[in-house]
């Protein structure tokens, strides 16, 4: 990955699995992440995300906590359970607009980080970059 103009982190070569049930938020995140060079796979629910994981190998997961039926906490627990069987660990960031969501709860469930909504795009991109490159 590289810097675009010296100030905007780039996500070239990063395949993001984005799980967001709100269509407008999902679309906005797709546009932003793509503009930063990422390839984006989108799902509107945890079951759809798990289905995508059966045929794809994303670099990182960005998941909303407040998903219908199966929330983001349960999604990451299911992903981590799959990894216990020998799958490569998928770095993951939780996002949420819920006042009671927290970094500690997200990390306890298996996420590597947490970003509160509304979030700063450059903060999210920088966190994704750190998770995928260590830089």
Backbone as a chain_set.jsonl record, in Angstrom:
{"seq": "XXXXXXXXXXXXXXXXXXXXXXXXXXXXXXXXXXXXXXXXXXXXXXXXXXXXXXXXXXXXXXXXXXXXXXXXXXXXXXXXXXXXXXXXXXXXXXXXXXXXXXXXXXXXXXXXXXXXXXXXXXXXXXXXXXXXXXX", "coords": {"N": [[0.853, -1.176, 0.0], [0.335, 2.3, -0.467], [0.986, 5.827, -0.179], [-1.273, 8.252, -1.333], [-1.138, 11.094, -1.98], [0.803, 11.83, -0.283], [-0.54, 12.412, 2.005], [-2.957, 11.04, 2.221], [-3.77, 7.894, 3.308], [-3.333, 4.884, 1.5], [-5.094, 2.013, 0.36], [-4.336, 0.046, -1.374], [-4.513, -3.124, -2.85], [-5.794, -4.242, -0.704], [-8.422, -6.223, 0.361], [-11.528, -5.647, 1.425], [-13.98, -6.932, 3.509], [-17.023, -5.784, 3.916], [-19.563, -5.337, 6.19], [-22.648, -4.227, 6.563], [-25.841, -3.191, 7.376], [-27.408, -0.982, 6.74], [-28.358, 0.506, 3.814], [-27.545, 3.063, 2.71], [-25.363, 3.834, 4.299], [-23.682, 1.661, 3.866], [-23.228, 1.924, 1.096], [-21.937, 4.434, 1.041], [-19.607, 3.85, 2.514], [-18.49, 1.915, 0.826], [-17.866, 3.51, -1.408], [-15.987, 5.312, -0.289], [-13.94, 3.575, 0.672], [-13.196, 2.304, -1.705], [-12.287, 4.528, -3.119], [-9.975, 4.945, -1.747], [-8.446, 2.936, -2.665], [-9.052, 0.295, -2.012], [-10.42, -2.999, -2.556], [-13.754, -3.874, -2.386], [-15.916, -6.083, -0.811], [-19.258, -6.58, -0.245], [-21.749, -7.066, 2.261], [-25.051, -7.394, 3.561], [-25.814, -8.554, 5.875], [-25.004, -10.785, 8.621], [-25.237, -13.615, 7.982], [-25.014, -13.459, 5.153], [-22.449, -12.402, 4.933], [-20.914, -14.49, 6.023], [-21.413, -16.383, 4.077], [-20.082, -15.2, 1.9], [-17.489, -15.475, 2.82], [-17.061, -18.151, 2.425], [-16.325, -18.384, -0.206], [-14.47, -16.429, -0.755], [-11.437, -14.621, 0.057], [-10.954, -12.277, 2.089], [-8.902, -9.45, 3.084], [-9.353, -7.984, 5.343], [-11.931, -7.377, 7.774], [-14.715, -5.247, 8.099], [-17.195, -4.511, 10.195], [-20.496, -3.666, 11.068], [-21.95, -3.42, 14.303], [-24.647, -3.482, 15.01], [-26.43, -5.406, 13.504], [-29.197, -6.999, 11.8], [-30.971, -9.809, 13.187], [-28.531, -11.682, 13.426], [-26.064, -10.322, 15.236], [-23.145, -8.125, 14.988], [-21.264, -8.902, 16.93], [-21.8, -11.636, 17.298], [-21.294, -12.471, 14.706], [-18.467, -12.087, 14.494], [-17.653, -13.879, 16.444], [-18.422, -16.291, 15.265], [-16.782, -16.276, 13.012], [-14.265, -16.362, 14.254], [-14.486, -18.88, 15.441], [-14.464, -20.521, 13.182], [-11.85, -20.071, 12.399], [-10.462, -21.346, 14.395], [-10.385, -23.873, 13.527], [-8.239, -23.942, 11.864], [-8.171, -22.026, 9.87], [-6.859, -19.015, 8.381], [-6.295, -16.132, 10.403], [-8.565, -13.483, 10.348], [-8.151, -10.101, 10.277], [-10.084, -7.64, 12.022], [-12.417, -4.945, 12.281], [-14.78, -3.353, 14.274], [-17.688, -1.371, 13.824], [-19.918, 1.071, 15.077], [-22.904, 2.829, 15.922], [-24.221, 2.708, 18.231], [-24.788, 3.802, 21.515], [-24.083, 2.244, 23.707], [-22.166, 0.513, 22.78], [-18.768, -0.53, 22.8], [-15.171, -0.26, 22.718], [-13.925, -2.16, 24.327], [-15.901, -4.175, 24.593], [-16.142, -4.939, 21.918], [-13.567, -5.909, 21.367], [-13.464, -7.987, 23.234], [-15.282, -9.727, 22.093], [-13.908, -10.508, 19.85], [-13.022, -8.766, 17.885], [-10.466, -6.658, 16.434], [-10.352, -3.991, 16.781], [-12.231, -0.925, 17.245], [-14.482, 1.456, 15.982], [-16.338, 4.298, 16.479], [-19.506, 5.392, 15.227], [-20.799, 8.558, 14.205], [-17.895, 8.312, 12.158], [-14.519, 9.368, 11.589], [-13.309, 9.368, 8.404], [-10.607, 9.247, 7.611], [-9.454, 8.256, 9.933], [-10.588, 5.668, 10.083], [-9.562, 4.533, 7.709], [-6.813, 4.711, 8.221], [-6.63, 2.976, 10.438], [-7.373, 0.574, 9.227], [-5.266, 0.298, 7.476], [-3.117, 0.01, 9.283], [-3.855, -2.432, 10.467], [-3.623, -4.166, 8.317], [-1.067, -3.9, 7.301], [0.639, -3.28, 9.334], [1.747, -0.829, 9.485]], "CA": [[0.0, 0.0, 0.0], [1.128, 3.503, -0.625], [0.32, 7.097, 0.067], [-1.797, 8.856, -2.554], [-0.542, 12.403, -2.221], [1.614, 12.125, 0.878], [-1.357, 12.603, 3.199], [-4.079, 10.106, 2.295], [-3.332, 6.497, 3.264], [-3.911, 4.082, 0.429], [-5.409, 0.636, 0.714], [-4.145, -0.759, -2.576], [-4.282, -4.536, -2.587], [-6.57, -4.686, 0.452], [-9.783, -6.657, 0.063], [-12.327, -5.402, 2.621], [-15.329, -7.472, 3.622], [-17.815, -4.769, 4.597], [-20.865, -5.852, 6.603], [-23.436, -3.068, 7.011], [-27.218, -3.408, 6.94], [-28.012, 0.247, 6.237], [-27.89, 0.658, 2.43], [-26.84, 4.318, 2.426], [-24.062, 3.777, 4.976], [-22.882, 0.662, 3.142], [-22.811, 2.512, -0.178], [-20.956, 5.489, 1.321], [-18.349, 3.202, 2.885], [-17.944, 1.313, -0.389], [-17.277, 4.589, -2.21], [-14.799, 5.829, 0.406], [-12.88, 2.567, 0.688], [-12.75, 2.139, -3.086], [-11.506, 5.729, -3.442], [-8.669, 4.789, -1.096], [-7.731, 1.864, -3.333], [-9.45, -1.044, -1.573], [-11.461, -3.767, -3.23], [-14.769, -4.043, -1.348], [-16.972, -7.094, -0.886], [-20.282, -6.077, 0.667], [-22.832, -7.926, 2.727], [-26.004, -6.641, 4.367], [-26.138, -9.329, 7.07], [-23.978, -11.745, 9.033], [-25.274, -14.825, 7.159], [-24.469, -13.168, 3.821], [-20.998, -12.25, 5.09], [-20.351, -15.831, 6.187], [-21.478, -16.988, 2.753], [-18.987, -14.647, 1.095], [-16.226, -16.038, 3.311], [-16.907, -19.501, 1.887], [-15.73, -18.346, -1.541], [-13.554, -15.295, -0.891], [-10.454, -14.463, 1.118], [-10.683, -10.851, 2.3], [-7.746, -9.07, 3.874], [-9.823, -7.403, 6.599], [-13.373, -7.26, 7.954], [-15.285, -4.07, 8.759], [-18.576, -4.92, 10.443], [-21.389, -2.978, 11.989], [-22.378, -4.246, 15.434], [-26.104, -3.568, 15.027], [-26.993, -6.09, 12.344], [-30.445, -7.717, 12.131], [-30.93, -11.25, 13.463], [-27.229, -12.067, 13.971], [-25.331, -9.054, 15.336], [-21.727, -8.137, 14.662], [-20.529, -9.676, 17.935], [-21.959, -13.058, 16.979], [-20.588, -12.689, 13.445], [-17.026, -12.261, 14.72], [-17.477, -15.137, 17.183], [-18.51, -17.386, 14.292], [-15.562, -16.226, 12.2], [-13.152, -16.85, 15.088], [-14.675, -20.329, 15.602], [-13.962, -21.126, 11.938], [-10.39, -19.964, 12.398], [-9.941, -22.335, 15.337], [-10.204, -25.078, 12.732], [-7.031, -23.83, 11.063], [-8.235, -20.933, 8.897], [-6.045, -17.841, 8.677], [-7.019, -15.135, 11.188], [-9.013, -12.313, 9.606], [-8.206, -8.881, 11.082], [-11.457, -7.141, 11.993], [-12.784, -3.714, 12.976], [-16.209, -3.154, 14.509], [-18.18, 0.007, 13.783], [-21.254, 1.133, 15.665], [-23.466, 4.088, 16.374], [-24.889, 2.476, 19.51], [-24.122, 4.452, 22.641], [-23.555, 1.268, 24.652], [-21.077, -0.261, 22.181], [-17.475, -0.031, 23.264], [-13.981, -0.93, 22.231], [-13.687, -3.336, 25.173], [-16.864, -5.214, 24.221], [-15.797, -5.4, 20.576], [-12.353, -6.709, 21.467], [-13.808, -9.214, 23.965], [-15.983, -10.603, 21.156], [-12.954, -11.004, 18.861], [-12.569, -7.729, 16.962], [-9.15, -6.083, 16.706], [-10.507, -2.572, 17.017], [-13.584, -0.392, 17.257], [-14.62, 2.848, 15.567], [-17.708, 4.763, 16.722], [-20.171, 6.19, 14.188], [-20.143, 8.795, 12.916], [-16.456, 8.23, 12.303], [-13.65, 10.105, 10.694], [-12.885, 8.458, 7.343], [-9.157, 9.064, 7.634], [-9.149, 7.385, 11.071], [-10.933, 4.31, 9.699], [-8.603, 4.081, 6.696], [-5.525, 4.522, 8.902], [-6.719, 1.75, 11.239], [-7.342, -0.548, 8.293], [-3.897, 0.199, 6.978], [-2.3, -0.564, 10.357], [-4.219, -3.843, 10.636], [-3.234, -4.985, 7.169], [0.368, -3.773, 6.98], [1.431, -3.02, 10.538], [2.303, 0.537, 9.404]], "C": [[0.89, 1.226, 0.0], [0.307, 4.717, -0.248], [-0.099, 7.682, -1.276], [-1.058, 10.143, -2.866], [0.349, 12.802, -1.06], [0.79, 12.294, 2.136], [-2.494, 11.599, 3.324], [-3.562, 8.669, 2.236], [-4.054, 5.744, 2.165], [-4.102, 2.653, 0.912], [-5.289, -0.272, -0.505], [-3.838, -2.191, -2.189], [-5.048, -5.086, -1.399], [-7.981, -5.028, -0.002], [-10.575, -6.579, 1.365], [-13.665, -6.125, 2.501], [-16.1, -6.514, 4.505], [-19.19, -5.341, 4.907], [-21.628, -4.703, 7.26], [-24.851, -3.238, 6.475], [-27.891, -2.163, 6.39], [-27.476, 0.525, 4.825], [-27.106, 1.942, 2.161], [-25.468, 4.347, 3.09], [-23.138, 2.811, 4.252], [-22.345, 1.25, 1.84], [-21.75, 3.588, 0.036], [-19.597, 4.887, 1.683], [-17.692, 2.528, 1.682], [-17.226, 2.361, -1.227], [-15.972, 5.075, -1.587], [-13.652, 4.822, 0.351], [-12.326, 2.32, -0.706], [-11.891, 3.324, -3.517], [-10.112, 5.683, -2.83], [-7.913, 3.575, -1.623], [-8.119, 0.461, -2.941], [-10.421, -1.685, -2.553], [-12.467, -4.101, -2.138], [-15.757, -5.141, -1.724], [-18.0, -6.661, 0.139], [-21.313, -7.134, 1.006], [-23.744, -7.085, 3.605], [-26.411, -7.375, 5.641], [-24.992, -10.273, 7.4], [-24.047, -13.03, 8.2], [-24.719, -14.607, 5.746], [-22.952, -13.007, 3.869], [-20.322, -13.612, 5.224], [-20.375, -16.591, 4.861], [-20.366, -16.488, 1.844], [-17.651, -15.236, 1.52], [-15.991, -17.459, 2.802], [-16.215, -19.501, 0.532], [-14.694, -17.265, -1.748], [-12.549, -15.308, 0.261], [-10.147, -12.975, 1.285], [-9.436, -10.65, 3.158], [-8.161, -8.624, 5.262], [-11.351, -7.333, 6.584], [-13.696, -5.93, 8.613], [-16.756, -4.398, 8.939], [-19.271, -4.005, 11.433], [-21.73, -3.945, 13.111], [-23.882, -4.504, 15.349], [-26.7, -4.146, 13.773], [-28.277, -6.803, 12.749], [-30.18, -9.209, 12.344], [-29.632, -11.694, 14.14], [-26.38, -10.802, 14.018], [-23.844, -9.235, 15.03], [-20.88, -8.912, 15.658], [-20.605, -11.172, 17.628], [-21.263, -13.392, 15.662], [-19.106, -12.935, 13.704], [-16.76, -13.525, 15.526], [-17.503, -16.336, 16.226], [-17.275, -17.438, 13.397], [-14.389, -16.772, 12.996], [-13.269, -18.357, 15.324], [-14.189, -21.073, 14.353], [-12.437, -21.153, 11.923], [-9.749, -20.969, 13.346], [-9.705, -23.668, 14.633], [-9.011, -25.004, 11.796], [-7.049, -22.742, 10.013], [-7.346, -19.774, 9.342], [-6.888, -16.799, 9.399], [-7.306, -13.899, 10.348], [-9.004, -11.098, 10.531], [-9.579, -8.235, 10.936], [-11.638, -5.884, 12.824], [-14.297, -3.65, 13.077], [-16.516, -1.673, 14.375], [-19.585, 0.007, 14.364], [-21.621, 2.552, 16.041], [-24.183, 3.938, 17.703], [-24.091, 3.093, 20.646], [-23.498, 3.444, 23.598], [-22.459, 0.375, 24.071], [-19.757, 0.34, 22.642], [-16.344, -0.838, 22.653], [-13.739, -2.206, 23.024], [-14.623, -4.478, 24.806], [-16.532, -5.792, 22.851], [-14.571, -6.305, 20.625], [-12.61, -8.012, 22.213], [-14.505, -10.22, 23.05], [-15.048, -11.177, 20.092], [-12.506, -10.01, 17.82], [-11.197, -7.224, 17.382], [-9.207, -4.594, 16.99], [-11.957, -2.163, 16.882], [-13.537, 1.06, 16.831], [-16.089, 3.228, 15.735], [-18.207, 5.569, 15.53], [-20.752, 7.433, 14.853], [-18.632, 8.825, 13.116], [-15.752, 9.088, 11.276], [-13.103, 9.11, 9.668], [-11.386, 8.21, 7.406], [-8.734, 8.188, 8.81], [-9.433, 5.928, 10.714], [-9.917, 3.755, 8.708], [-7.238, 3.83, 7.333], [-5.527, 3.251, 9.746], [-6.674, 0.511, 10.346], [-5.935, -0.77, 7.762], [-2.993, -0.433, 8.026], [-2.586, -2.06, 10.534], [-3.689, -4.718, 9.51], [-1.764, -4.915, 6.825], [1.235, -3.618, 8.215], [2.011, -1.618, 10.544], [1.305, 1.57, 9.861]], "O": [[2.047, 1.181, 0.417], [-0.901, 4.637, -0.029], [0.652, 7.608, -2.249], [-0.42, 10.258, -3.912], [0.625, 13.986, -0.869], [1.346, 12.317, 3.234], [-2.952, 11.331, 4.435], [-2.98, 8.263, 1.23], [-5.245, 5.95, 1.933], [-3.361, 2.159, 1.762], [-6.042, -1.236, -0.652], [-3.01, -2.447, -1.314], [-4.961, -6.28, -1.111], [-8.648, -4.23, -0.661], [-10.33, -7.347, 2.295], [-14.391, -5.956, 1.521], [-15.857, -6.441, 5.709], [-19.904, -5.778, 4.004], [-21.297, -4.267, 8.362], [-25.049, -3.407, 5.272], [-28.86, -2.276, 5.639], [-26.279, 0.755, 4.654], [-26.1, 1.907, 1.453], [-24.507, 4.837, 2.496], [-21.959, 3.1, 4.048], [-21.167, 1.099, 1.516], [-20.771, 3.647, -0.706], [-18.56, 5.357, 1.214], [-16.47, 2.568, 1.539], [-16.113, 2.132, -1.701], [-14.968, 5.23, -2.283], [-12.522, 5.182, 0.02], [-11.119, 2.144, -0.872], [-10.883, 3.146, -4.201], [-9.181, 6.308, -3.339], [-6.86, 3.22, -1.093], [-7.567, -0.495, -3.487], [-11.143, -1.002, -3.278], [-12.076, -4.565, -1.067], [-16.35, -5.129, -2.803], [-17.646, -6.398, 1.288], [-21.694, -7.966, 0.181], [-23.289, -6.181, 4.306], [-27.247, -6.888, 6.402], [-24.121, -10.528, 6.569], [-23.005, -13.502, 7.746], [-24.033, -15.476, 5.207], [-22.251, -13.429, 2.95], [-19.283, -13.859, 4.611], [-19.456, -17.354, 4.563], [-19.773, -17.268, 1.099], [-16.778, -15.471, 0.685], [-14.851, -17.921, 2.754], [-15.588, -20.49, 0.152], [-14.092, -17.19, -2.819], [-12.783, -15.925, 1.3], [-9.195, -12.466, 0.693], [-8.984, -11.557, 3.856], [-7.443, -8.841, 6.238], [-11.975, -7.242, 5.527], [-13.036, -5.528, 9.57], [-17.486, -4.548, 7.959], [-18.725, -3.627, 12.469], [-21.793, -5.156, 12.894], [-24.336, -5.622, 15.591], [-27.409, -3.45, 13.046], [-28.436, -7.174, 13.912], [-29.27, -9.784, 11.746], [-29.646, -12.047, 15.319], [-26.012, -10.262, 12.975], [-23.361, -10.351, 14.84], [-19.879, -9.519, 15.275], [-19.601, -11.882, 17.692], [-20.702, -14.478, 15.518], [-18.545, -13.899, 13.184], [-15.74, -14.182, 15.314], [-16.712, -17.269, 16.36], [-16.783, -18.517, 13.065], [-13.601, -17.561, 12.475], [-12.251, -19.045, 15.4], [-13.573, -22.134, 14.46], [-11.82, -22.127, 11.493], [-8.616, -21.397, 13.125], [-8.915, -24.49, 15.095], [-8.795, -25.924, 11.007], [-6.05, -22.54, 9.323], [-7.113, -19.58, 10.535], [-8.054, -16.597, 9.061], [-6.409, -13.339, 9.718], [-9.78, -11.06, 11.486], [-10.174, -8.273, 9.859], [-11.092, -5.762, 13.92], [-15.008, -3.864, 12.095], [-15.712, -0.824, 14.761], [-20.349, -0.938, 14.169], [-20.774, 3.36, 16.424], [-24.697, 4.914, 18.249], [-22.874, 2.928, 20.73], [-22.49, 3.747, 24.237], [-21.881, -0.438, 24.793], [-19.641, 1.548, 22.846], [-16.539, -1.942, 22.146], [-13.383, -3.232, 22.444], [-14.191, -5.627, 24.717], [-16.631, -7.002, 22.647], [-14.551, -7.356, 19.986], [-12.034, -9.042, 21.864], [-14.338, -11.429, 23.214], [-15.349, -12.21, 19.496], [-11.699, -10.345, 16.953], [-10.811, -7.346, 18.544], [-8.208, -4.001, 17.397], [-12.804, -2.95, 16.46], [-12.662, 1.812, 17.26], [-16.976, 2.562, 15.201], [-17.457, 6.319, 14.905], [-21.172, 7.344, 16.007], [-18.149, 9.314, 14.137], [-16.313, 9.473, 10.25], [-12.495, 8.108, 10.046], [-10.944, 7.07, 7.267], [-7.755, 7.449, 8.701], [-8.623, 5.049, 11.004], [-9.462, 2.622, 8.858], [-6.58, 2.839, 7.014], [-4.534, 2.525, 9.768], [-6.016, -0.477, 10.672], [-5.483, -1.906, 7.622], [-2.192, -1.311, 7.706], [-1.665, -2.854, 10.728], [-3.345, -5.879, 9.729], [-1.257, -5.788, 6.121], [2.449, -3.807, 8.143], [2.696, -1.239, 11.494], [1.607, 2.763, 9.858]]}, "num_chains": 1, "name": "protein.A"}
